[in-house]
Tab-separated table of C-alpha atoms and ligand atoms in Angstrom:
chain	number	residue	atom	x	y	z
A	218	MET	CA	1.935	-14.510	98.052
A	219	LYS	CA	3.929	-13.124	95.679
A	220	LYS	CA	4.352	-8.542	95.801
A	221	VAL	CA	5.130	-6.321	93.478
A	222	THR	CA	6.580	-3.087	94.967
A	223	VAL	CA	5.318	-0.132	91.995
A	224	LYS	CA	7.486	2.998	93.055
A	225	ALA	CA	6.304	5.154	91.164
A	226	SER	CA	4.394	8.907	91.827
A	227	GLN	CA	2.093	6.769	94.376
A	228	SER	CA	3.944	3.665	95.324
A	229	TYR	CA	1.599	0.685	95.850
A	230	GLU	CA	1.410	-3.223	95.389
A	231	VAL	CA	0.795	-5.817	93.154
A	232	ILE	CA	-0.215	-8.671	95.274
A	233	ILE	CA	-0.369	-12.212	93.060
A	234	GLU	CA	-1.673	-15.307	94.894
A	235	LYS	CA	-4.394	-18.076	93.434
A	236	GLY	CA	-7.267	-17.823	95.489
A	237	ILE	CA	-6.752	-14.533	97.552
A	238	LEU	CA	-10.544	-12.484	96.141
A	239	SER	CA	-11.847	-14.082	98.841
A	240	ARG	CA	-9.669	-12.151	101.098
A	241	ALA	CA	-9.529	-8.562	99.041
A	242	GLY	CA	-11.424	-7.081	101.867
A	243	GLU	CA	-8.764	-7.936	104.464
A	244	LEU	CA	-5.821	-6.699	102.191
A	245	ILE	CA	-7.271	-3.461	101.585
A	246	ALA	CA	-8.155	-3.044	104.949
A	247	GLU	CA	-4.724	-3.656	105.953
A	248	SER	CA	-3.757	-0.067	104.064
A	249	PHE	CA	-7.595	1.481	103.952
A	250	LYS	CA	-9.565	2.755	106.358
A	251	PRO	CA	-13.259	1.178	106.062
A	252	CYS	CA	-14.258	3.897	103.608
A	253	GLY	CA	-17.580	3.346	100.818
A	254	ILE	CA	-16.651	1.929	98.008
A	255	MET	CA	-18.012	1.614	94.309
A	256	LEU	CA	-17.380	-1.724	93.098
A	257	ILE	CA	-17.088	-1.655	89.745
A	258	THR	CA	-17.595	-4.664	87.511
A	259	ASP	CA	-18.944	-5.866	84.125
A	260	SER	CA	-21.804	-7.879	82.479
A	261	ASN	CA	-19.697	-11.256	82.577
A	262	VAL	CA	-17.521	-10.824	85.826
A	263	SER	CA	-20.556	-9.671	87.760
A	264	PRO	CA	-21.977	-12.976	88.484
A	265	LEU	CA	-18.877	-15.056	88.527
A	266	TYR	CA	-17.122	-12.389	91.319
A	267	ALA	CA	-18.680	-9.976	92.336
A	268	ASP	CA	-20.688	-11.585	95.298
A	269	LYS	CA	-16.976	-12.898	96.412
A	270	ALA	CA	-15.576	-9.556	96.266
A	271	LYS	CA	-18.396	-8.029	97.922
A	272	ARG	CA	-19.004	-10.166	101.265
A	273	SER	CA	-14.748	-9.652	101.710
A	274	LEU	CA	-15.064	-6.280	101.525
A	275	GLU	CA	-18.040	-5.871	103.728
A	276	GLN	CA	-16.674	-8.229	106.041
A	277	ASN	CA	-13.882	-6.040	106.643
A	278	GLY	CA	-16.284	-2.872	107.165
A	279	PHE	CA	-16.055	-1.430	103.663
A	280	LYS	CA	-19.935	-0.030	102.919
A	281	VAL	CA	-20.353	-1.111	99.274
A	282	SER	CA	-22.197	-0.094	96.197
A	283	THR	CA	-21.898	-1.747	93.330
A	284	PHE	CA	-22.248	-0.762	89.116
A	285	VAL	CA	-22.083	-3.328	86.648
A	286	PHE	CA	-22.029	-2.344	82.933
A	287	PRO	CA	-22.298	-4.265	79.287
A	288	ALA	CA	-19.141	-6.807	78.918
A	289	GLY	CA	-16.568	-6.136	75.829
A	290	GLU	CA	-14.459	-2.556	74.504
A	291	GLU	CA	-17.902	-0.991	73.081
A	292	SER	CA	-18.845	-0.142	76.705
A	293	LYS	CA	-15.512	1.670	77.075
A	294	ASN	CA	-16.862	5.002	76.183
A	295	SER	CA	-18.548	8.595	77.061
A	296	ASP	CA	-21.348	7.049	78.027
A	297	THR	CA	-20.094	4.213	81.005
A	298	LEU	CA	-18.304	7.368	81.964
A	299	VAL	CA	-21.187	9.434	82.471
A	300	LYS	CA	-23.211	6.340	84.071
A	301	ILE	CA	-20.200	5.682	86.567
A	302	TRP	CA	-19.690	9.347	87.553
A	303	SER	CA	-23.704	9.526	88.168
A	304	ALA	CA	-23.835	6.477	90.077
A	305	LEU	CA	-20.703	7.726	92.551
A	306	ALA	CA	-22.650	11.251	92.781
A	307	SER	CA	-25.909	9.479	93.706
A	308	VAL	CA	-24.306	7.113	96.464
A	309	PRO	CA	-22.510	10.029	96.924
A	310	LEU	CA	-18.887	8.963	96.883
A	311	THR	CA	-16.639	11.228	98.769
A	312	ARG	CA	-12.998	12.308	98.255
A	313	SER	CA	-11.808	9.745	101.333
A	314	ASP	CA	-14.058	6.711	99.501
A	315	MET	CA	-12.518	4.303	96.676
A	316	ILE	CA	-13.830	2.581	93.760
A	317	VAL	CA	-12.569	-1.271	93.330
A	318	ALA	CA	-12.399	-1.901	89.465
A	319	LEU	CA	-13.273	-5.924	89.183
A	320	GLY	CA	-12.659	-7.226	85.678
A	321	GLY	CA	-10.605	-6.828	82.608
A	322	GLY	CA	-8.836	-4.413	80.810
A	323	VAL	CA	-11.538	-2.290	80.046
A	324	VAL	CA	-13.266	-2.320	83.786
A	325	GLY	CA	-9.919	-1.012	84.897
A	326	ASP	CA	-9.441	1.843	82.100
A	327	VAL	CA	-12.830	3.224	82.459
A	328	SER	CA	-13.089	2.999	86.465
A	329	GLY	CA	-9.458	3.852	86.558
A	330	PHE	CA	-10.049	6.868	84.374
A	331	ALA	CA	-13.954	7.132	86.347
A	332	ALA	CA	-11.555	7.357	89.665
A	333	ALA	CA	-9.043	10.400	88.321
A	334	THR	CA	-11.931	12.335	87.383
A	335	PHE	CA	-14.677	12.075	89.977
A	336	LEU	CA	-14.350	15.176	92.760
A	337	ARG	CA	-10.673	15.637	90.780
A	338	GLY	CA	-9.904	12.491	91.800
A	339	ILE	CA	-10.431	9.176	94.434
A	340	LYS	CA	-8.194	6.119	95.492
A	341	TYR	CA	-8.741	3.631	93.219
A	342	ILE	CA	-8.279	-0.452	93.151
A	343	GLN	CA	-7.853	-3.289	90.910
A	344	ILE	CA	-8.758	-6.559	91.021
A	345	PRO	CA	-8.070	-7.882	87.300
A	346	THR	CA	-9.442	-10.906	86.082
A	347	THR	CA	-7.635	-11.500	82.904
A	348	LEU	CA	-4.538	-12.325	81.774
A	349	LEU	CA	-4.125	-9.252	80.007
A	350	ALA	CA	-5.285	-6.819	83.102
A	351	MET	CA	-2.913	-8.981	85.206
A	352	VAL	CA	0.244	-8.752	83.097
A	353	ASP	CA	-0.719	-4.885	82.068
A	354	SER	CA	-3.449	-2.806	81.924
A	355	SER	CA	-3.758	-3.152	85.951
A	356	VAL	CA	-0.032	-1.836	86.380
A	357	GLY	CA	0.753	1.530	85.658
A	358	GLY	CA	-1.840	3.805	85.441
A	359	LYS	CA	-2.786	4.479	82.475
A	360	THR	CA	-6.332	4.772	81.933
A	361	ALA	CA	-8.766	5.763	79.652
A	362	ILE	CA	-11.988	5.663	77.625
A	363	ASP	CA	-12.534	5.038	73.188
A	364	LEU	CA	-13.770	7.798	71.410
A	365	PRO	CA	-15.368	7.005	67.907
A	366	GLU	CA	-12.440	8.735	66.713
A	367	GLY	CA	-10.269	5.343	68.248
A	368	LYS	CA	-9.027	3.706	70.781
A	369	ASN	CA	-7.634	5.415	74.132
A	370	LEU	CA	-7.999	8.984	72.897
A	371	CYS	CA	-9.278	10.382	76.227
A	372	GLY	CA	-7.611	9.400	79.664
A	373	ALA	CA	-5.147	10.257	82.695
A	374	PHE	CA	-2.262	8.956	84.194
A	375	CYS	CA	-3.821	7.455	87.604
A	376	GLN	CA	-1.962	5.180	89.558
A	377	PRO	CA	-4.311	2.255	91.828
A	378	SER	CA	-3.616	2.071	95.310
A	379	LEU	CA	-3.087	-1.649	95.041
A	380	VAL	CA	-3.415	-3.888	92.363
A	381	ILE	CA	-5.018	-7.939	93.725
A	382	CYS	CA	-4.755	-10.564	91.069
A	383	ASP	CA	-6.245	-13.996	92.275
A	384	THR	CA	-4.648	-16.106	89.149
A	385	ASP	CA	-7.788	-18.744	90.149
A	386	THR	CA	-9.845	-16.141	88.353
A	387	LEU	CA	-8.347	-17.379	85.067
A	388	ASN	CA	-9.919	-20.774	85.002
A	389	THR	CA	-13.140	-19.415	83.839
A	390	LEU	CA	-11.634	-16.866	81.279
A	391	PRO	CA	-12.541	-18.198	77.585
A	392	LYS	CA	-9.980	-19.797	75.971
A	393	ARG	CA	-9.471	-17.334	73.501
A	394	GLU	CA	-8.903	-14.455	75.929
A	395	PHE	CA	-6.796	-16.450	77.798
A	396	SER	CA	-4.266	-16.635	74.827
A	397	CYS	CA	-4.681	-12.328	73.926
A	398	GLY	CA	-3.495	-12.729	77.576
A	399	MET	CA	-0.502	-14.623	76.420
A	400	ALA	CA	0.069	-12.005	73.247
A	401	GLU	CA	1.093	-9.160	75.891
A	402	VAL	CA	3.089	-11.709	78.141
A	403	ILE	CA	4.809	-13.116	75.033
A	404	LYS	CA	5.928	-9.398	74.465
A	405	TYR	CA	7.871	-9.483	77.645
A	406	GLY	CA	9.573	-11.827	76.215
A	407	MET	CA	10.913	-9.906	73.998
A	408	ILE	CA	11.142	-6.764	75.206
A	409	ASP	CA	13.882	-8.318	77.925
A	410	ARG	CA	12.512	-11.064	80.212
A	411	PRO	CA	13.830	-14.107	77.931
A	412	ILE	CA	13.102	-16.659	81.294
A	413	ILE	CA	8.914	-16.038	80.114
A	414	PHE	CA	9.350	-18.065	76.964
A	415	ASP	CA	10.766	-20.764	79.618
A	416	LEU	CA	7.522	-19.827	82.088
A	417	ILE	CA	4.927	-20.273	79.388
A	418	LYS	CA	5.842	-23.690	78.497
A	419	ASN	CA	6.635	-24.735	81.876
A	420	GLY	CA	6.210	-22.498	84.508
A	421	ASP	CA	3.702	-22.138	87.233
A	422	ILE	CA	1.121	-19.463	85.892
A	423	ASP	CA	1.738	-17.283	89.286
A	424	ASP	CA	5.303	-17.279	88.038
A	425	THR	CA	4.737	-15.907	84.856
A	426	VAL	CA	2.662	-13.112	86.089
A	427	PHE	CA	5.076	-12.307	88.493
A	428	GLU	CA	8.457	-11.805	86.118
A	429	CYS	CA	5.714	-9.763	83.863
A	430	VAL	CA	4.346	-7.304	85.944
A	431	SER	CA	8.056	-6.932	87.362
A	432	ALA	CA	9.131	-5.848	83.783
A	433	LYS	CA	6.568	-3.442	83.681
A	434	ARG	CA	7.313	-2.269	86.655
A	435	ASP	CA	10.415	-1.377	85.672
A	436	LYS	CA	9.754	0.392	82.670
A	437	VAL	CA	6.436	2.442	84.591
A	438	GLU	CA	9.357	3.468	87.696
A	439	GLU	CA	11.914	4.785	85.003
A	440	ASP	CA	9.230	6.414	82.724
A	441	GLU	CA	5.944	6.985	84.266
A	442	PHE	CA	4.392	9.302	81.534
A	443	ASP	CA	5.538	7.347	78.998
A	444	THR	CA	8.521	9.712	77.217
A	445	GLY	CA	10.425	7.176	76.831
A	446	VAL	CA	11.422	3.701	77.825
A	447	ARG	CA	7.987	2.991	78.868
A	448	GLN	CA	7.636	2.773	75.017
A	449	LEU	CA	9.181	-0.614	74.706
A	450	LEU	CA	6.035	-1.627	75.621
A	451	ASN	CA	4.337	-0.690	72.443
A	452	LEU	CA	6.583	-3.357	70.862
A	453	GLY	CA	4.053	-4.837	68.188
A	454	HIS	CA	1.405	-1.952	68.990
A	455	THR	CA	2.465	0.250	65.878
A	456	VAL	CA	0.623	-2.250	63.507
A	457	GLY	CA	-1.226	-3.962	65.671
A	458	HIS	CA	-3.245	-0.586	66.476
A	459	ALA	CA	-3.795	-0.552	62.882
A	460	ILE	CA	-4.974	-4.030	62.018
A	461	GLU	CA	-7.788	-3.931	65.110
A	462	ARG	CA	-8.913	-0.663	63.959
A	463	LEU	CA	-9.335	-2.011	60.290
A	464	ALA	CA	-10.748	-5.159	61.421
A	465	ASN	CA	-13.430	-2.903	63.659
A	466	PHE	CA	-12.263	-4.512	66.237
A	467	SER	CA	-13.584	-7.913	65.479
A	468	LEU	CA	-9.938	-9.189	66.110
A	469	SER	CA	-9.099	-8.567	69.755
A	470	HIS	CA	-6.267	-6.323	70.571
A	471	GLY	CA	-4.036	-9.215	71.746
A	472	GLU	CA	-4.629	-11.007	68.673
A	473	ALA	CA	-3.772	-7.417	66.572
A	474	VAL	CA	-0.819	-6.851	68.896
A	475	ALA	CA	0.508	-10.783	67.711
A	476	ALA	CA	0.132	-10.260	64.374
A	477	GLY	CA	2.202	-6.430	64.789
A	478	MET	CA	5.174	-8.100	67.002
A	479	ALA	CA	5.647	-10.867	64.568
A	480	ILE	CA	5.363	-8.228	60.996
A	481	ILE	CA	8.264	-5.636	62.913
A	482	THR	CA	10.023	-9.007	63.840
A	483	ARG	CA	10.346	-10.098	60.523
A	484	TYR	CA	10.976	-6.739	59.156
A	485	ALA	CA	13.938	-6.993	61.798
A	486	VAL	CA	15.437	-9.646	60.723
A	487	LYS	CA	15.119	-9.098	56.967
A	488	GLU	CA	17.349	-5.935	57.823
A	489	GLY	CA	20.006	-8.062	59.474
A	490	LEU	CA	19.071	-6.268	63.005
A	491	CYS	CA	17.387	-9.477	64.503
A	492	PRO	CA	18.740	-13.052	64.605
A	493	LYS	CA	16.233	-15.206	62.164
A	494	GLU	CA	16.374	-17.724	65.912
A	495	ALA	CA	14.438	-14.667	67.521
A	496	GLU	CA	12.189	-14.963	64.567
A	497	ASN	CA	11.436	-18.763	65.059
A	498	LYS	CA	11.222	-18.676	68.307
A	499	LEU	CA	8.244	-15.658	68.637
A	500	ILE	CA	6.155	-17.533	65.763
A	501	GLU	CA	6.147	-20.750	67.834
A	502	ALA	CA	5.245	-19.157	71.058
A	503	LEU	CA	2.348	-17.255	69.048
A	504	ASN	CA	1.256	-20.197	67.345
A	505	SER	CA	1.605	-22.496	70.425
A	506	PHE	CA	-1.426	-20.050	71.823
A	507	ASP	CA	-2.892	-19.736	68.297
A	508	LEU	CA	-2.592	-16.369	67.877
A	509	PRO	CA	-1.985	-14.923	64.084
A	510	ILE	CA	1.241	-14.410	62.975
A	511	ASN	CA	0.245	-11.804	60.192
A	512	THR	CA	-2.726	-9.695	58.393
A	513	GLU	CA	-4.679	-10.052	54.841
A	514	ARG	CA	-4.511	-5.771	55.304
A	515	GLU	CA	-2.424	-4.061	52.431
A	516	PRO	CA	0.687	-2.345	53.697
A	517	ALA	CA	-0.323	0.954	52.966
A	518	GLU	CA	-3.830	0.985	54.631
A	519	LEU	CA	-1.973	-0.326	57.349
A	520	ALA	CA	0.548	2.218	57.000
A	521	LYS	CA	-2.367	5.188	56.809
A	522	ALA	CA	-4.534	3.825	59.680
A	523	ALA	CA	-1.044	3.485	62.217
A	524	LEU	CA	0.227	7.081	61.407
A	525	ASN	CA	-3.636	7.978	62.515
A	526	ASP	CA	-2.912	6.841	66.213
A	527	LYS	CA	-2.360	9.052	68.942
A	528	LYS	CA	1.434	8.259	69.564
A	529	ARG	CA	2.889	9.520	66.839
A	530	ARG	CA	4.517	13.365	67.259
A	531	GLY	CA	5.467	15.516	64.904
A	532	ASN	CA	7.109	14.039	62.638
A	533	SER	CA	8.896	11.091	63.887
A	534	ILE	CA	7.414	7.889	64.546
A	535	THR	CA	8.700	5.850	67.059
A	536	LEU	CA	9.132	1.912	66.232
A	537	VAL	CA	9.923	-0.893	69.025
A	538	VAL	CA	12.186	-2.944	66.986
A	539	PRO	CA	13.203	-6.332	68.379
A	540	MET	CA	17.456	-7.168	68.024
A	541	GLY	CA	16.456	-10.568	69.486
A	542	ILE	CA	15.049	-12.506	72.473
A	543	GLY	CA	14.731	-10.434	75.192
A	544	LYS	CA	16.345	-7.152	73.344
A	545	SER	CA	14.199	-4.720	71.951
A	546	GLU	CA	15.276	-0.654	70.805
A	547	LEU	CA	13.174	2.149	70.028
A	548	ILE	CA	13.888	3.296	66.423
A	549	LYS	CA	12.471	6.602	65.013
A	550	LYS	CA	11.291	6.440	61.066
A	551	HIS	CA	10.005	8.934	59.092
A	552	PRO	CA	6.392	8.209	58.608
A	553	ASP	CA	6.903	7.772	55.065
A	554	GLU	CA	9.101	4.898	55.482
A	555	LEU	CA	6.321	2.822	57.116
A	556	GLU	CA	4.757	1.500	54.469
A	557	GLU	CA	8.176	-0.151	53.390
A	558	ILE	CA	8.603	-1.688	57.166
A	559	ILE	CA	5.742	-3.279	56.874
A	560	ARG	CA	5.871	-4.222	53.475
A	561	LEU	CA	9.052	-5.862	54.405
A	562	GLY	CA	7.411	-7.447	57.486
A	563	TYR	CA	4.536	-9.424	55.494
B	631	LIG	P1	-12.372	-7.237	78.805
B	631	LIG	O1	-12.011	-6.419	79.625
B	631	LIG	O2	-13.177	-6.697	77.489
B	631	LIG	O3	-12.022	-8.721	79.145
B	631	LIG	C1	-12.749	-9.943	77.844
B	631	LIG	C2	-13.643	-10.281	78.152
B	631	LIG	O4	-13.512	-11.341	79.408
B	631	LIG	C3	-14.892	-9.326	78.825
B	631	LIG	O5	-15.948	-10.064	77.854
B	631	LIG	C4	-15.412	-10.420	80.171
B	631	LIG	O6	-16.007	-10.099	80.351
B	631	LIG	C5	-14.730	-11.419	80.234
B	631	LIG	N1	-13.654	-11.478	81.017
B	631	LIG	C6	-13.005	-11.100	82.199
B	631	LIG	N2	-12.718	-11.928	83.103
B	631	LIG	C7	-12.982	-12.677	83.239
B	631	LIG	C8	-13.261	-14.021	84.329
B	631	LIG	N3	-12.514	-14.088	84.534
B	631	LIG	N4	-14.260	-15.192	83.582
B	631	LIG	C9	-14.690	-14.900	82.466
B	631	LIG	N5	-14.845	-14.131	81.551
B	631	LIG	C10	-13.873	-13.153	81.938
B	631	LIG	O7	-10.911	-7.239	78.272
B	631	LIG	P2	-9.447	-7.251	78.097
B	631	LIG	O8	-8.381	-7.952	77.218
B	631	LIG	O9	-8.906	-7.962	79.769
B	631	LIG	O10	-8.560	-5.625	77.888
B	631	LIG	C11	-8.252	-5.048	76.929
B	631	LIG	C12	-8.641	-3.749	77.475
B	631	LIG	O11	-7.473	-3.289	78.037
B	631	LIG	C13	-8.637	-2.989	75.972
B	631	LIG	O12	-9.523	-1.501	75.951
B	631	LIG	C14	-7.099	-2.152	75.979
B	631	LIG	O13	-7.501	-0.557	75.037
B	631	LIG	C15	-6.970	-2.017	77.720
B	631	LIG	N6	-5.473	-1.951	77.490
B	631	LIG	C16	-5.237	-1.503	78.699
B	631	LIG	C17	-3.750	-0.872	78.932
B	631	LIG	C18	-3.392	0.171	79.609
B	631	LIG	O14	-1.880	0.176	80.319
B	631	LIG	N7	-4.438	0.553	80.760
B	631	LIG	C19	-2.640	-2.012	78.522
B	631	LIG	C20	-3.254	-2.937	77.425
B	631	LIG	C21	-4.447	-2.845	77.198
B	632	LIG	N1	0.637	-1.138	77.429
B	632	LIG	C1	1.398	0.031	77.406
B	632	LIG	C2	1.994	0.594	79.018
B	632	LIG	O1	1.347	0.684	80.130
B	632	LIG	O2	3.035	1.706	78.823
């Protein structure tokens, strides 16, 4: 069993092990008294894993209710959030009860936001079942829903109380979803963990998840509320979010981030900030998981879409620019420069 402890405004452990879902109840009972639990999951994950999770929780004295919503990004909205609040209120769950989010980033983000807001805040535990959720969204306490105007526009920082990663659940993940998670894994390799490029070729998946979670832990501990170094985790995201948005979400988050990383890296190479070998290594890794390395969208429309992103502050944008493998920096630019930056990165 591998463990990473995250010491943020609330300390918690991320536990990584194959087959650990059947022991979820036991692990939660080590730190929490028997209480009511709302197990929240989606329509794909429910038939695969909800019974196993529920059985383990009940065997350890928890009283479990279940809420299942239709799988997909389309469900990460206010409608689902209100339905979850109503389900919590009609059990009813109290402040000593908790939510368990079983699924990918969509389940984790909306369940976390429900936990942050119901009764002004109850505990929640993440049991991520996608690679993306294991290495990124389940850790760090960013919770959110989308609005018609854009992704993740409403949310709260709210750290989970425990994260349980059963890497065996990745065996049922569609290949495309696994690749999307790999885009985030490769992102950590580019930011500050070059070893990840070796692990994705030869390593065990538990080692890969452990390394990524450790990298994320470092950024979250230093900058929980995302005003400094945590922004390095947005490598590829400025352009990636624009690609995702213009593709009307027919491209997944991971695929868009992959193309965004490739574009900003090519820009850095052309500007003499990053060696060409780093670009080659990145492109080789992205290709090996069939991830996109460019987009057909015009730089002007990408820049416009990117500048609508919520991460923009006043009259400057912060870009994450690779300086080599395992080394990226935050660089402030004027918004008017973005179109040319993207053009150079094509
Ligand atoms: P997702 O939750 O939609 O899961 C992808 C698909 O895989 C879904 O159809 C889901 O039902 C299915 N699935 C999940 N686990 C499965 C399994 N083990 N076997 C078979 N199918 C399974 O998407 P995601 O890629 O996990 O997460 C994307 C979301 O995460 C986006 O909304 C993004 O904004 C968010 N996100 C949040 C953070 C954060 O810090 N909070 C970070 C990155 C991404
Ligand atoms: N996924 C980026 C972050 O958690 O900050």
